[in-house]
CSV table of C-alpha atoms and ligand atoms in Angstrom, one decimal:
chain,number,residue,atom,x,y,z
A,1118,UNK,CA,287.0,61.6,-16.9
A,1119,UNK,CA,289.3,61.3,-13.8
A,1120,UNK,CA,288.6,61.8,-10.2
A,1121,UNK,CA,290.4,63.9,-7.5
A,1122,UNK,CA,290.1,64.5,-3.8
A,1123,UNK,CA,288.1,67.4,-2.4
A,1124,UNK,CA,291.0,68.1,-0.1
A,1125,UNK,CA,294.4,67.8,-1.9
A,1126,UNK,CA,296.0,71.0,-3.2
A,1127,UNK,CA,296.4,71.4,-6.9
A,1128,UNK,CA,300.2,70.7,-7.1
A,1129,UNK,CA,300.2,67.5,-5.1
A,1130,UNK,CA,297.0,66.2,-6.7
A,1131,UNK,CA,296.8,62.7,-8.1
A,1132,UNK,CA,293.8,61.9,-10.3
A,1133,UNK,CA,292.4,58.4,-10.5
A,1134,UNK,CA,290.0,56.6,-12.7
A,1135,UNK,CA,286.3,56.2,-11.8
A,1136,UNK,CA,286.9,52.5,-11.3
A,1137,UNK,CA,289.6,53.3,-8.7
A,1138,UNK,CA,287.4,55.9,-7.0
A,1139,UNK,CA,284.5,53.4,-6.7
A,1140,UNK,CA,286.8,50.6,-5.5
A,1141,UNK,CA,288.4,52.7,-2.7
A,1142,UNK,CA,285.5,54.9,-1.7
A,1143,UNK,CA,287.5,57.5,0.2
A,1144,UNK,CA,290.6,59.4,-1.0
A,1145,UNK,CA,293.9,58.7,0.8
A,1146,UNK,CA,293.9,62.2,2.3
A,1147,UNK,CA,290.5,61.7,3.9
A,1148,UNK,CA,288.7,63.8,1.2
A,1149,UNK,CA,285.9,62.6,-1.1
A,1150,UNK,CA,286.4,61.8,-4.7
A,1151,UNK,CA,284.9,64.3,-7.2
A,1152,UNK,CA,285.0,64.3,-11.0
A,1153,UNK,CA,287.7,66.7,-12.4
A,1154,UNK,CA,285.0,68.4,-14.5
A,1155,UNK,CA,281.2,68.2,-14.9
A,1156,UNK,CA,280.1,66.7,-18.3
A,1157,UNK,CA,277.6,68.9,-20.2
A,1158,UNK,CA,274.1,67.9,-20.9
A,1159,UNK,CA,272.7,69.7,-23.9
A,1160,UNK,CA,269.1,70.2,-24.9
A,1161,UNK,CA,269.7,67.7,-27.7
A,1162,UNK,CA,270.9,65.2,-25.2
A,1163,UNK,CA,267.8,65.7,-23.1
A,1164,UNK,CA,265.6,65.3,-26.1
A,1165,UNK,CA,267.3,61.9,-26.9
A,1166,UNK,CA,266.9,60.8,-23.3
A,1167,UNK,CA,263.2,61.6,-23.4
A,1168,UNK,CA,262.7,58.7,-25.8
A,1169,UNK,CA,264.5,56.1,-23.7
A,1170,UNK,CA,263.4,53.9,-20.7
A,1171,UNK,CA,265.0,54.3,-17.3
A,1172,UNK,CA,267.9,51.8,-17.7
A,1173,UNK,CA,268.9,53.4,-21.0
A,1174,UNK,CA,268.7,56.9,-19.4
A,1175,UNK,CA,270.9,55.6,-16.6
A,1176,UNK,CA,273.5,54.0,-18.8
A,1177,UNK,CA,273.6,57.2,-20.9
A,1178,UNK,CA,274.1,59.5,-18.0
A,1179,UNK,CA,276.5,57.2,-16.1
A,1180,UNK,CA,278.7,56.8,-19.2
A,1181,UNK,CA,279.4,60.5,-19.0
A,1182,UNK,CA,280.9,60.2,-15.6
A,1183,UNK,CA,282.3,56.6,-15.6
A,1184,UNK,CA,284.3,56.8,-18.8
A,1185,UNK,CA,286.5,53.9,-18.1
A,1186,UNK,CA,283.6,51.5,-18.0
A,1187,UNK,CA,282.3,49.8,-21.1
A,1188,UNK,CA,279.0,51.4,-22.1
A,1189,UNK,CA,277.6,47.9,-22.8
A,1190,UNK,CA,278.5,46.9,-19.2
A,1191,UNK,CA,276.8,50.0,-17.8
A,1192,UNK,CA,273.7,49.2,-19.8
A,1193,UNK,CA,273.7,45.6,-18.7
A,1194,UNK,CA,274.1,46.7,-15.1
A,1195,UNK,CA,271.3,49.2,-15.3
A,1196,UNK,CA,269.0,46.7,-17.0
A,1197,UNK,CA,269.6,44.2,-14.2
A,1198,UNK,CA,269.5,46.8,-11.4
A,1199,UNK,CA,266.3,48.5,-12.5
A,1200,UNK,CA,264.4,45.5,-13.8
A,1201,UNK,CA,260.7,45.3,-13.5
A,1202,UNK,CA,261.3,42.4,-11.1
A,1203,UNK,CA,263.3,44.5,-8.7
A,1204,UNK,CA,261.2,47.7,-9.2
A,1205,UNK,CA,257.7,46.4,-9.7
A,1206,UNK,CA,256.3,50.0,-9.6
A,1207,UNK,CA,258.8,51.4,-12.1
A,1208,UNK,CA,262.3,52.7,-11.2
A,1209,UNK,CA,261.5,56.3,-10.6
A,1210,UNK,CA,257.9,57.2,-11.5
A,1211,UNK,CA,256.7,60.8,-11.3
A,1212,UNK,CA,253.3,61.2,-9.6
A,1213,UNK,CA,251.4,64.4,-10.2
A,1214,UNK,CA,249.8,66.1,-7.2
A,1215,UNK,CA,248.6,69.2,-9.0
A,1216,UNK,CA,249.7,71.7,-11.7
A,1217,UNK,CA,252.9,72.6,-9.8
A,1218,UNK,CA,253.8,69.7,-7.5
A,1219,UNK,CA,255.1,66.3,-8.7
A,1220,UNK,CA,256.3,63.5,-6.4
A,1221,UNK,CA,259.3,61.5,-7.7
A,1222,UNK,CA,258.8,58.1,-6.1
A,1223,UNK,CA,262.2,56.6,-5.5
A,1224,UNK,CA,261.1,53.7,-3.3
A,1225,UNK,CA,259.8,51.0,-5.5
A,1226,UNK,CA,262.9,48.9,-5.1
A,1227,UNK,CA,263.6,45.8,-2.9
A,1228,UNK,CA,263.8,47.7,0.4
A,1229,UNK,CA,261.1,50.3,-0.3
A,1230,UNK,CA,263.5,53.2,0.1
A,1231,UNK,CA,265.4,55.4,-2.3
A,1232,UNK,CA,268.8,54.0,-1.3
A,1233,UNK,CA,267.9,51.1,-3.6
A,1234,UNK,CA,268.3,53.5,-6.6
A,1235,UNK,CA,272.0,53.6,-6.0
A,1236,UNK,CA,272.6,50.4,-4.2
A,1237,UNK,CA,271.1,48.1,-6.7
A,1238,UNK,CA,273.6,49.2,-9.3
A,1239,UNK,CA,276.6,50.0,-7.1
A,1240,UNK,CA,277.7,46.4,-6.4
A,1241,UNK,CA,277.7,45.8,-10.2
A,1242,UNK,CA,279.9,48.9,-10.6
A,1243,UNK,CA,282.2,47.6,-7.9
A,1244,UNK,CA,282.5,44.2,-9.5
A,1245,UNK,CA,283.3,45.9,-12.8
A,1246,UNK,CA,285.9,48.0,-11.0
A,1247,UNK,CA,287.5,44.9,-9.4
A,1248,UNK,CA,287.8,43.2,-12.7
A,1249,UNK,CA,288.9,46.3,-14.6
A,1250,UNK,CA,291.7,47.1,-12.1
A,1251,UNK,CA,292.9,43.5,-11.9
A,1252,UNK,CA,292.1,43.3,-8.2
A,1253,UNK,CA,292.7,39.9,-6.7
A,1254,UNK,CA,291.7,40.7,-3.1
A,1255,UNK,CA,288.1,40.6,-1.7
A,1256,UNK,CA,286.4,43.9,-1.1
A,1257,UNK,CA,285.2,44.3,2.5
A,1258,UNK,CA,282.3,46.8,2.6
A,1259,UNK,CA,281.9,48.5,5.9
A,1260,UNK,CA,278.7,50.6,6.4
A,1261,UNK,CA,277.3,52.8,9.2
A,1262,UNK,CA,273.6,53.3,8.7
A,1263,UNK,CA,270.8,55.3,10.0
A,1264,UNK,CA,268.5,52.6,8.8
A,1265,UNK,CA,267.8,52.6,5.1
A,1266,UNK,CA,271.4,52.5,3.8
A,1267,UNK,CA,272.2,49.4,5.7
A,1268,UNK,CA,269.3,47.3,4.5
A,1269,UNK,CA,269.7,48.6,0.9
A,1270,UNK,CA,273.4,47.8,0.9
A,1271,UNK,CA,272.8,44.3,2.4
A,1272,UNK,CA,270.3,43.6,-0.4
A,1273,UNK,CA,272.6,45.0,-3.1
A,1274,UNK,CA,275.8,43.2,-2.0
A,1275,UNK,CA,274.4,39.9,-0.6
A,1276,UNK,CA,276.0,36.8,-2.2
A,1277,UNK,CA,278.0,38.9,-4.7
A,1278,UNK,CA,281.3,37.4,-5.6
A,1279,UNK,CA,284.5,38.8,-4.2
A,1280,UNK,CA,282.7,40.9,-1.6
A,1281,UNK,CA,281.9,40.8,2.1
A,1282,UNK,CA,279.7,43.3,3.9
A,1283,UNK,CA,279.3,44.4,7.6
A,1284,UNK,CA,276.6,46.9,8.6
A,1285,UNK,CA,276.6,48.8,11.9
A,1286,UNK,CA,273.4,50.6,12.9
A,1287,UNK,CA,272.6,52.7,16.0
A,1288,UNK,CA,270.4,50.9,18.5
A,1289,UNK,CA,268.6,54.2,19.2
A,1290,UNK,CA,268.2,55.5,15.7
A,1291,UNK,CA,266.2,53.0,13.5
A,1292,UNK,CA,262.6,52.0,13.5
A,1293,UNK,CA,261.4,48.6,14.6
A,1294,UNK,CA,260.7,47.6,11.0
A,1295,UNK,CA,264.1,48.7,9.9
A,1296,UNK,CA,265.7,46.7,12.7
A,1297,UNK,CA,263.7,43.6,11.8
A,1298,UNK,CA,264.6,44.0,8.1
A,1299,UNK,CA,268.3,44.0,8.9
A,1300,UNK,CA,268.3,41.4,11.6
A,1301,UNK,CA,266.6,38.9,9.2
A,1302,UNK,CA,268.9,39.6,6.3
A,1303,UNK,CA,269.8,36.6,4.2
A,1304,UNK,CA,273.1,36.0,2.4
A,1305,UNK,CA,276.3,34.1,3.3
A,1306,UNK,CA,278.7,37.2,3.0
A,1307,UNK,CA,276.7,39.5,5.3
A,1308,UNK,CA,277.0,40.6,9.0
A,1309,UNK,CA,274.8,43.0,10.9
A,1310,UNK,CA,275.5,44.5,14.4
A,1311,UNK,CA,273.9,47.2,16.5
A,1312,UNK,CA,275.9,50.0,18.3
A,1313,UNK,CA,274.9,51.6,21.6
A,1314,UNK,CA,274.4,55.2,20.6
A,1315,UNK,CA,273.2,57.3,17.7
A,1316,UNK,CA,274.0,57.5,14.0
A,1317,UNK,CA,277.0,59.8,14.4
A,1318,UNK,CA,278.5,57.4,16.9
A,1319,UNK,CA,278.2,54.6,14.4
A,1320,UNK,CA,279.5,56.8,11.5
A,1321,UNK,CA,282.5,58.2,13.4
A,1322,UNK,CA,283.4,54.6,14.5
A,1323,UNK,CA,283.4,53.5,10.9
A,1324,UNK,CA,285.4,56.6,9.8
A,1325,UNK,CA,288.0,55.7,12.4
A,1326,UNK,CA,288.4,52.2,11.1
A,1327,UNK,CA,288.7,53.6,7.5
A,1328,UNK,CA,291.7,55.7,8.7
A,1329,UNK,CA,293.4,52.9,10.7
A,1330,UNK,CA,296.5,52.0,8.8
A,1331,UNK,CA,297.5,49.0,11.0
A,1332,UNK,CA,294.1,47.5,10.3
A,1333,UNK,CA,294.4,48.1,6.6
A,1334,UNK,CA,297.7,46.2,6.6
A,1335,UNK,CA,296.1,43.3,8.5
A,1336,UNK,CA,293.3,43.1,6.0
A,1337,UNK,CA,295.7,43.2,3.1
A,1338,UNK,CA,297.7,40.3,4.6
A,1339,UNK,CA,294.4,38.4,4.7
A,1340,UNK,CA,293.6,39.1,1.1
A,1341,UNK,CA,291.0,41.8,1.9
A,1342,UNK,CA,290.7,45.6,1.5
A,1343,UNK,CA,288.2,48.1,2.8
A,1344,UNK,CA,285.6,49.7,0.6
A,1345,UNK,CA,282.6,51.9,1.4
A,1346,UNK,CA,279.0,51.7,0.3
A,1347,UNK,CA,278.2,54.9,2.2
A,1348,UNK,CA,276.9,57.9,0.4
A,1349,UNK,CA,280.4,59.2,0.3
A,1350,UNK,CA,281.3,56.7,-2.4
A,1351,UNK,CA,281.1,58.2,-5.9
A,1352,UNK,CA,279.5,55.0,-7.1
A,1353,UNK,CA,276.6,55.9,-4.8
A,1354,UNK,CA,276.3,59.4,-6.0
A,1355,UNK,CA,276.4,59.0,-9.7
A,1356,UNK,CA,273.3,56.8,-10.1
A,1357,UNK,CA,271.3,59.4,-8.1
A,1358,UNK,CA,272.0,62.1,-10.7
A,1359,UNK,CA,270.1,60.0,-13.2
A,1360,UNK,CA,266.6,60.2,-11.7
A,1361,UNK,CA,266.5,64.0,-11.6
A,1362,UNK,CA,267.3,64.1,-15.3
A,1363,UNK,CA,264.7,61.3,-15.8
A,1364,UNK,CA,262.0,63.2,-13.9
A,1365,UNK,CA,262.7,66.2,-16.2
A,1366,UNK,CA,262.3,64.0,-19.2
A,1367,UNK,CA,259.0,62.7,-17.9
A,1368,UNK,CA,257.7,66.3,-17.4
A,1369,UNK,CA,258.7,66.9,-21.0
A,1370,UNK,CA,257.1,63.8,-22.4
A,1371,UNK,CA,253.9,64.4,-20.4
A,1372,UNK,CA,253.7,67.8,-22.0
A,1373,UNK,CA,254.0,69.8,-18.7
A,1374,UNK,CA,257.2,71.6,-19.8
A,1375,UNK,CA,259.2,72.2,-23.0
A,1376,UNK,CA,262.9,71.4,-23.1
A,1377,UNK,CA,264.7,74.4,-21.6
A,1378,UNK,CA,261.9,75.3,-19.2
A,1379,UNK,CA,263.2,75.3,-15.6
A,1380,UNK,CA,261.9,73.4,-12.6
A,1381,UNK,CA,262.4,73.4,-8.9
A,1382,UNK,CA,263.5,70.4,-6.8
A,1383,UNK,CA,262.9,69.7,-3.1
A,1384,UNK,CA,264.9,66.9,-1.4
A,1385,UNK,CA,264.4,65.5,2.2
A,1386,UNK,CA,268.0,65.7,3.3
A,1387,UNK,CA,270.3,63.9,5.7
A,1388,UNK,CA,273.8,63.3,4.5
A,1389,UNK,CA,273.3,65.7,1.6
A,1390,UNK,CA,273.9,63.0,-1.0
A,1391,UNK,CA,270.6,63.0,-2.7
A,1392,UNK,CA,270.3,66.8,-3.1
A,1393,UNK,CA,274.0,67.0,-4.2
A,1394,UNK,CA,273.1,64.7,-7.0
A,1395,UNK,CA,270.4,67.1,-8.1
A,1396,UNK,CA,273.0,69.9,-7.9
A,1397,UNK,CA,275.3,67.9,-10.2
A,1398,UNK,CA,272.4,67.5,-12.6
A,1399,UNK,CA,272.0,71.3,-12.6
A,1400,UNK,CA,275.7,71.8,-13.1
A,1401,UNK,CA,275.5,69.5,-16.1
A,1402,UNK,CA,272.9,71.8,-17.6
A,1403,UNK,CA,269.6,70.4,-16.5
A,1404,UNK,CA,267.3,73.5,-16.1
A,1405,UNK,CA,266.9,73.5,-12.3
A,1406,UNK,CA,266.1,76.9,-10.7
A,1407,UNK,CA,266.1,76.2,-7.0
A,1408,UNK,CA,267.0,73.2,-4.9
A,1409,UNK,CA,265.1,73.2,-1.6
A,1410,UNK,CA,267.1,71.4,1.1
A,1411,UNK,CA,264.4,70.1,3.5
A,1412,UNK,CA,265.5,69.1,7.0
A,1413,UNK,CA,263.6,67.8,10.1
A,1414,UNK,CA,264.2,69.2,13.6
A,1415,UNK,CA,267.9,68.4,13.1
A,1416,UNK,CA,268.1,71.6,11.1
A,1417,UNK,CA,271.8,72.2,10.9
A,1418,UNK,CA,271.6,72.5,7.1
A,1419,UNK,CA,268.8,75.0,7.3
A,1420,UNK,CA,270.9,77.3,9.5
A,1421,UNK,CA,273.9,76.8,7.3
A,1422,UNK,CA,272.1,77.8,4.1
A,1423,UNK,CA,270.6,80.8,5.9
A,1424,UNK,CA,273.7,82.1,7.8
A,1425,UNK,CA,276.8,80.4,6.4
A,1426,UNK,CA,277.7,78.9,9.7
A,1427,UNK,CA,277.7,75.1,10.1
A,1428,UNK,CA,277.4,74.2,13.7
A,1429,UNK,CA,276.9,70.7,14.8
A,1430,UNK,CA,277.2,71.6,18.5
A,1431,UNK,CA,273.5,71.4,19.2
A,1432,UNK,CA,270.8,69.2,20.6
A,1433,UNK,CA,270.3,66.0,18.6
A,1434,UNK,CA,266.7,65.0,18.1
A,1435,UNK,CA,265.4,61.5,17.5
A,1436,UNK,CA,262.5,62.2,15.0
A,1437,UNK,CA,260.0,60.1,13.1
A,1438,UNK,CA,262.1,60.7,10.0
A,1439,UNK,CA,265.2,58.9,11.3
A,1440,UNK,CA,267.1,58.7,8.1
A,1441,UNK,CA,267.5,62.5,8.3
A,1442,UNK,CA,268.6,62.5,12.0
A,1443,UNK,CA,272.1,63.6,11.1
A,1444,UNK,CA,274.3,66.4,12.4
A,1445,UNK,CA,277.3,65.9,10.1
A,1446,UNK,CA,276.2,65.8,6.4
A,1447,UNK,CA,279.3,64.2,4.8
A,1448,UNK,CA,278.4,65.0,1.2
A,1449,UNK,CA,278.3,68.8,2.0
A,1450,UNK,CA,282.1,68.6,1.6
A,1451,UNK,CA,281.6,68.0,-2.2
A,1452,UNK,CA,279.5,71.2,-2.4
A,1453,UNK,CA,282.1,73.2,-0.6
A,1454,UNK,CA,284.7,71.8,-2.9
A,1455,UNK,CA,282.7,72.7,-6.0
A,1456,UNK,CA,282.3,76.3,-4.7
A,1457,UNK,CA,285.5,76.9,-2.9
A,1458,UNK,CA,288.1,74.5,-4.2
A,1459,UNK,CA,290.3,72.2,-2.1
A,1460,UNK,CA,292.2,74.6,0.1
A,1461,UNK,CA,289.2,76.2,1.9
A,1462,UNK,CA,287.4,72.8,1.9
A,1463,UNK,CA,290.3,71.3,3.9
A,1464,UNK,CA,290.2,74.2,6.3
A,1465,UNK,CA,286.5,73.9,6.9
A,1466,UNK,CA,286.6,70.2,7.4
A,1467,UNK,CA,289.5,70.5,9.9
A,1468,UNK,CA,287.5,73.1,11.8
A,1469,UNK,CA,284.5,70.8,11.7
A,1470,UNK,CA,286.6,67.9,13.1
A,1471,UNK,CA,288.3,70.0,15.8
A,1472,UNK,CA,285.5,72.4,16.9
A,1473,UNK,CA,282.3,71.0,15.3
A,1474,UNK,CA,281.7,74.3,13.6
A,1475,UNK,CA,282.9,76.5,10.7
A,1476,UNK,CA,281.7,79.6,8.8
A,1477,UNK,CA,282.1,80.0,5.1
A,1478,UNK,CA,282.9,83.4,3.7
A,1479,UNK,CA,280.3,85.8,2.2
A,1480,UNK,CA,281.0,85.0,-1.5
A,1481,UNK,CA,280.7,81.3,-0.8
A,1482,UNK,CA,277.4,81.7,1.0
A,1483,UNK,CA,276.1,83.9,-1.8
A,1484,UNK,CA,277.0,81.3,-4.4
A,1485,UNK,CA,275.3,78.6,-2.3
A,1486,UNK,CA,272.1,80.7,-2.0
A,1487,UNK,CA,272.0,81.2,-5.7
A,1488,UNK,CA,271.0,77.6,-6.0
A,1489,UNK,CA,269.8,76.4,-2.6
A,1490,UNK,CA,267.0,77.3,-0.2
A,1491,UNK,CA,267.0,75.8,3.3
A,1492,UNK,CA,263.8,74.9,5.1
A,1493,UNK,CA,262.8,72.6,7.9
A,1494,UNK,CA,259.7,70.9,9.2
A,1495,UNK,CA,259.1,69.9,12.8
A,1496,UNK,CA,257.3,66.8,14.1
A,1497,UNK,CA,253.8,68.2,14.4
A,1498,UNK,CA,254.1,69.7,10.9
A,1499,UNK,CA,255.3,66.4,9.6
A,1500,UNK,CA,252.2,64.6,11.0
A,1501,UNK,CA,249.9,67.3,9.8
A,1502,UNK,CA,251.3,67.2,6.3
A,1503,UNK,CA,250.8,63.4,6.1
A,1504,UNK,CA,247.1,63.8,7.2
A,1505,UNK,CA,246.4,66.8,5.0
A,1506,UNK,CA,248.0,65.3,1.9
A,1507,UNK,CA,246.0,62.1,2.3
A,1508,UNK,CA,242.7,63.9,2.9
A,1509,UNK,CA,243.1,66.5,0.2
A,1510,UNK,CA,245.1,64.7,-2.5
A,1511,UNK,CA,244.3,61.1,-1.6
A,1512,UNK,CA,248.1,60.6,-1.7
A,1513,UNK,CA,249.9,58.8,1.1
A,1514,UNK,CA,253.4,59.9,2.0
A,1515,UNK,CA,256.0,58.6,4.5
A,1516,UNK,CA,257.5,60.8,7.2
A,1517,UNK,CA,260.6,61.8,5.2
A,1518,UNK,CA,258.6,62.7,2.1
A,1519,UNK,CA,256.2,64.7,4.3
A,1520,UNK,CA,259.1,66.9,5.5
A,1521,UNK,CA,260.0,67.6,1.9
A,1522,UNK,CA,256.4,68.2,0.9
A,1523,UNK,CA,255.9,70.7,3.8
A,1524,UNK,CA,259.0,72.6,2.8
A,1525,UNK,CA,258.0,72.6,-0.8
A,1526,UNK,CA,254.5,73.9,0.0
A,1527,UNK,CA,256.0,76.6,2.1
A,1528,UNK,CA,258.5,77.6,-0.7
A,1529,UNK,CA,255.7,77.8,-3.3
A,1530,UNK,CA,253.4,79.8,-1.0
A,1531,UNK,CA,256.1,82.3,0.1
A,1532,UNK,CA,257.9,82.8,-3.3
A,1533,UNK,CA,254.9,82.6,-5.6
A,1534,UNK,CA,257.2,80.5,-7.8
A,1535,UNK,CA,254.8,78.1,-9.5
A,1536,UNK,CA,257.1,76.4,-12.0
A,1537,UNK,CA,257.0,72.6,-11.8
A,1538,UNK,CA,258.3,71.3,-8.5
A,1539,UNK,CA,259.8,67.9,-8.2
A,1540,UNK,CA,259.6,66.5,-4.7
A,1541,UNK,CA,261.8,63.6,-4.0
A,1542,UNK,CA,259.9,60.8,-2.2
A,1543,UNK,CA,262.4,58.7,-0.4
A,1544,UNK,CA,260.5,55.9,1.3
A,1545,UNK,CA,257.3,54.0,1.1
A,1546,UNK,CA,254.8,55.0,3.7
A,1547,UNK,CA,254.8,51.4,4.9
A,1548,UNK,CA,258.4,51.7,5.9
A,1549,UNK,CA,257.3,54.1,8.7
A,1550,UNK,CA,253.8,52.7,9.1
A,1551,UNK,CA,253.4,53.4,12.8
A,1552,UNK,CA,254.1,57.1,12.5
A,1553,UNK,CA,252.1,57.5,9.3
A,1554,UNK,CA,249.2,55.7,10.9
A,1555,UNK,CA,249.3,57.8,14.0
A,1556,UNK,CA,249.4,60.9,11.8
A,1557,UNK,CA,246.3,59.9,10.0
A,1558,UNK,CA,244.4,58.9,13.2
A,1559,UNK,CA,246.0,59.5,16.6
A,1560,UNK,CA,243.3,57.4,18.3
A,1561,UNK,CA,244.8,54.2,16.9
A,1562,UNK,CA,247.5,52.5,19.0
A,1563,UNK,CA,249.1,49.3,18.0
A,1564,UNK,CA,252.2,47.3,17.6
A,1565,UNK,CA,254.6,48.6,14.9
A,1566,UNK,CA,254.1,45.5,12.8
A,1567,UNK,CA,250.3,45.5,13.1
A,1568,UNK,CA,250.5,49.0,11.9
A,1569,UNK,CA,251.3,47.8,8.4
A,1570,UNK,CA,248.0,45.9,8.2
A,1571,UNK,CA,246.0,48.7,9.8
A,1572,UNK,CA,247.5,51.3,7.4
A,1573,UNK,CA,246.6,49.1,4.5
A,1574,UNK,CA,243.1,48.7,5.9
A,1575,UNK,CA,242.3,52.4,6.4
A,1576,UNK,CA,243.9,53.8,3.3
A,1577,UNK,CA,243.0,50.9,0.9
A,1578,UNK,CA,246.6,50.8,-0.4
A,1579,UNK,CA,248.6,47.5,-0.6
A,1580,UNK,CA,251.6,46.6,1.6
A,1581,UNK,CA,254.7,46.3,-0.6
A,1582,UNK,CA,255.9,42.7,-0.8
A,1583,UNK,CA,259.4,43.3,0.8
A,1584,UNK,CA,257.7,44.5,4.0
A,1585,UNK,CA,255.0,41.9,4.4
A,1586,UNK,CA,255.5,38.9,6.8
A,1587,UNK,CA,258.7,40.4,8.3
A,1588,UNK,CA,257.8,38.9,11.7
A,1589,UNK,CA,257.8,35.4,10.3
A,1590,UNK,CA,261.3,35.5,9.0
A,1591,UNK,CA,264.3,34.1,11.0
A,1592,UNK,CA,266.2,36.6,13.1
A,1593,UNK,CA,269.9,35.9,12.3
A,1594,UNK,CA,271.7,38.9,13.9
A,1595,UNK,CA,271.1,39.8,17.6
A,1596,UNK,CA,274.3,41.5,18.8
A,1597,UNK,CA,274.6,45.0,20.3
A,1598,UNK,CA,278.1,46.4,21.1
A,1599,UNK,CA,279.7,49.6,22.3
A,1600,UNK,CA,281.3,51.8,19.6
A,1601,UNK,CA,284.8,51.1,21.0
A,1602,UNK,CA,284.3,47.4,20.2
A,1603,UNK,CA,283.7,47.8,16.5
A,1604,UNK,CA,287.2,46.9,15.3
A,1605,UNK,CA,287.3,43.8,17.5
A,1606,UNK,CA,283.9,42.7,16.2
A,1607,UNK,CA,285.0,43.0,12.6
A,1608,UNK,CA,288.3,41.2,13.2
A,1609,UNK,CA,286.4,38.3,14.8
A,1610,UNK,CA,283.8,38.2,12.1
A,1611,UNK,CA,286.5,38.1,9.3
A,1612,UNK,CA,288.7,35.7,11.3
A,1613,UNK,CA,291.8,37.9,11.2
A,1614,UNK,CA,294.2,38.6,14.0
B,1757,PLP,C1,268.9,58.4,3.3
B,1757,PLP,C2,267.6,58.9,3.4
B,1757,PLP,C3,267.3,60.3,3.3
B,1757,PLP,C4,268.5,61.3,3.2
B,1757,PLP,O1,269.2,61.2,2.1
B,1757,PLP,P1,270.7,61.9,2.0
B,1757,PLP,O2,271.2,61.5,0.7
B,1757,PLP,O3,271.4,61.3,3.1
B,1757,PLP,O4,270.5,63.3,2.2
B,1757,PLP,C5,266.0,60.7,3.3
B,1757,PLP,N1,265.0,59.9,3.3
B,1757,PLP,C6,265.2,58.5,3.4
B,1757,PLP,C7,264.0,57.7,3.6
B,1757,PLP,C8,266.5,58.0,3.4
B,1757,PLP,O5,266.6,56.7,3.5
């Protein structure tokens, strides 16, 4: 299985191995790597997967996409990444709310958010790729984060051989807890820095550095090369396909469905990575009927799926689900490629870069709407959903999951489609304790850190270990810079001129 860019035309196309795609992150023409074809998942395959534990399911699915890796290496990596020590609550347990709704809890890892699902295994895939391609240089991982990616990447890459990592986060776009988590990060090969601005400022700054040829040469002279841990790296995406297949298997083994029965999936969406992984699972042959793309007030994707026009020229809202406060969903490019091929994808991406807006043609929109529904949930609805779900179901959700839950409820009510719905739950409620607490009881006012204890008190649920005692840890990173200073900052940090 080889990988190609979403943007290069057929005749000038170069295909690369999965190791190369993971090592480099972004294709040379600025496009994203995609597999040349989608491997098939038969009903017999699903039946076999049902009998396996999560790491074995992961190795099995990953081996279909990452064919140049040794299967033993994939299994070893999955066993380490998804161990009971790292995921004390299980890697991706499926909680049942009622006969229709199931919550796929993707936040039992070291940072209590779903990014761990990919970022615990990704560094191992990268190490394998460096070895497998005879790479002598050190990989320099550069990340722009809206909060969760950064911390999860830091945890995944810290103190890993032949790798350095720098994370930029928007000063105005992460919660107090997220900030503390990153500022107190341990590890000798890590650097964390805040940017004045929002997530798109941080992300466009990082993209600029990735396309800076002079900087790449400088790095090379210093025995380094740039690599990405962002959701655009295929090594991030592939591990996310696994848990949708795993959730389906769990529904089968629980006796809720028979192999072949179809399900629906709702995903709280920002960069479109998580939901795209579900779409890949569907393309493989997993019986998924609809994918509900749930947005918060930054509902650029809802409008796109409704109208075919993607328009980022709009007001940017800072919401209580900050990991979804995104106006450019980078992974959407892969969906456009899958539906339109490279030529139109390049056109749309150019329009997006030049004008911040593009419209796909009718056939393309119809194809998207065959599989996707767009919905969004505002701030008041998010709070109400947290409160109602806890009161009615005794189930506590975070702000991102609440957005998805509300959109799923709405879809079920409006469509009458009651086949099993898998709702991706992307963060522990404790990661966004202050907003969750305020949603349950708006008379409580307290410090964001105190909120963890209060939330535990009033809901009788435990604080996950990675989030307790944050305020007692040493703050190692205190810097805030302007986005124009990012290159300078990195050069200083790496000691290159
Ligand atoms: C990253 C993130 C999302 C959005 O996922 P995408 O893959 O970017 O669409 C949703 N919720 C949480 C908690 C996240 O960290």
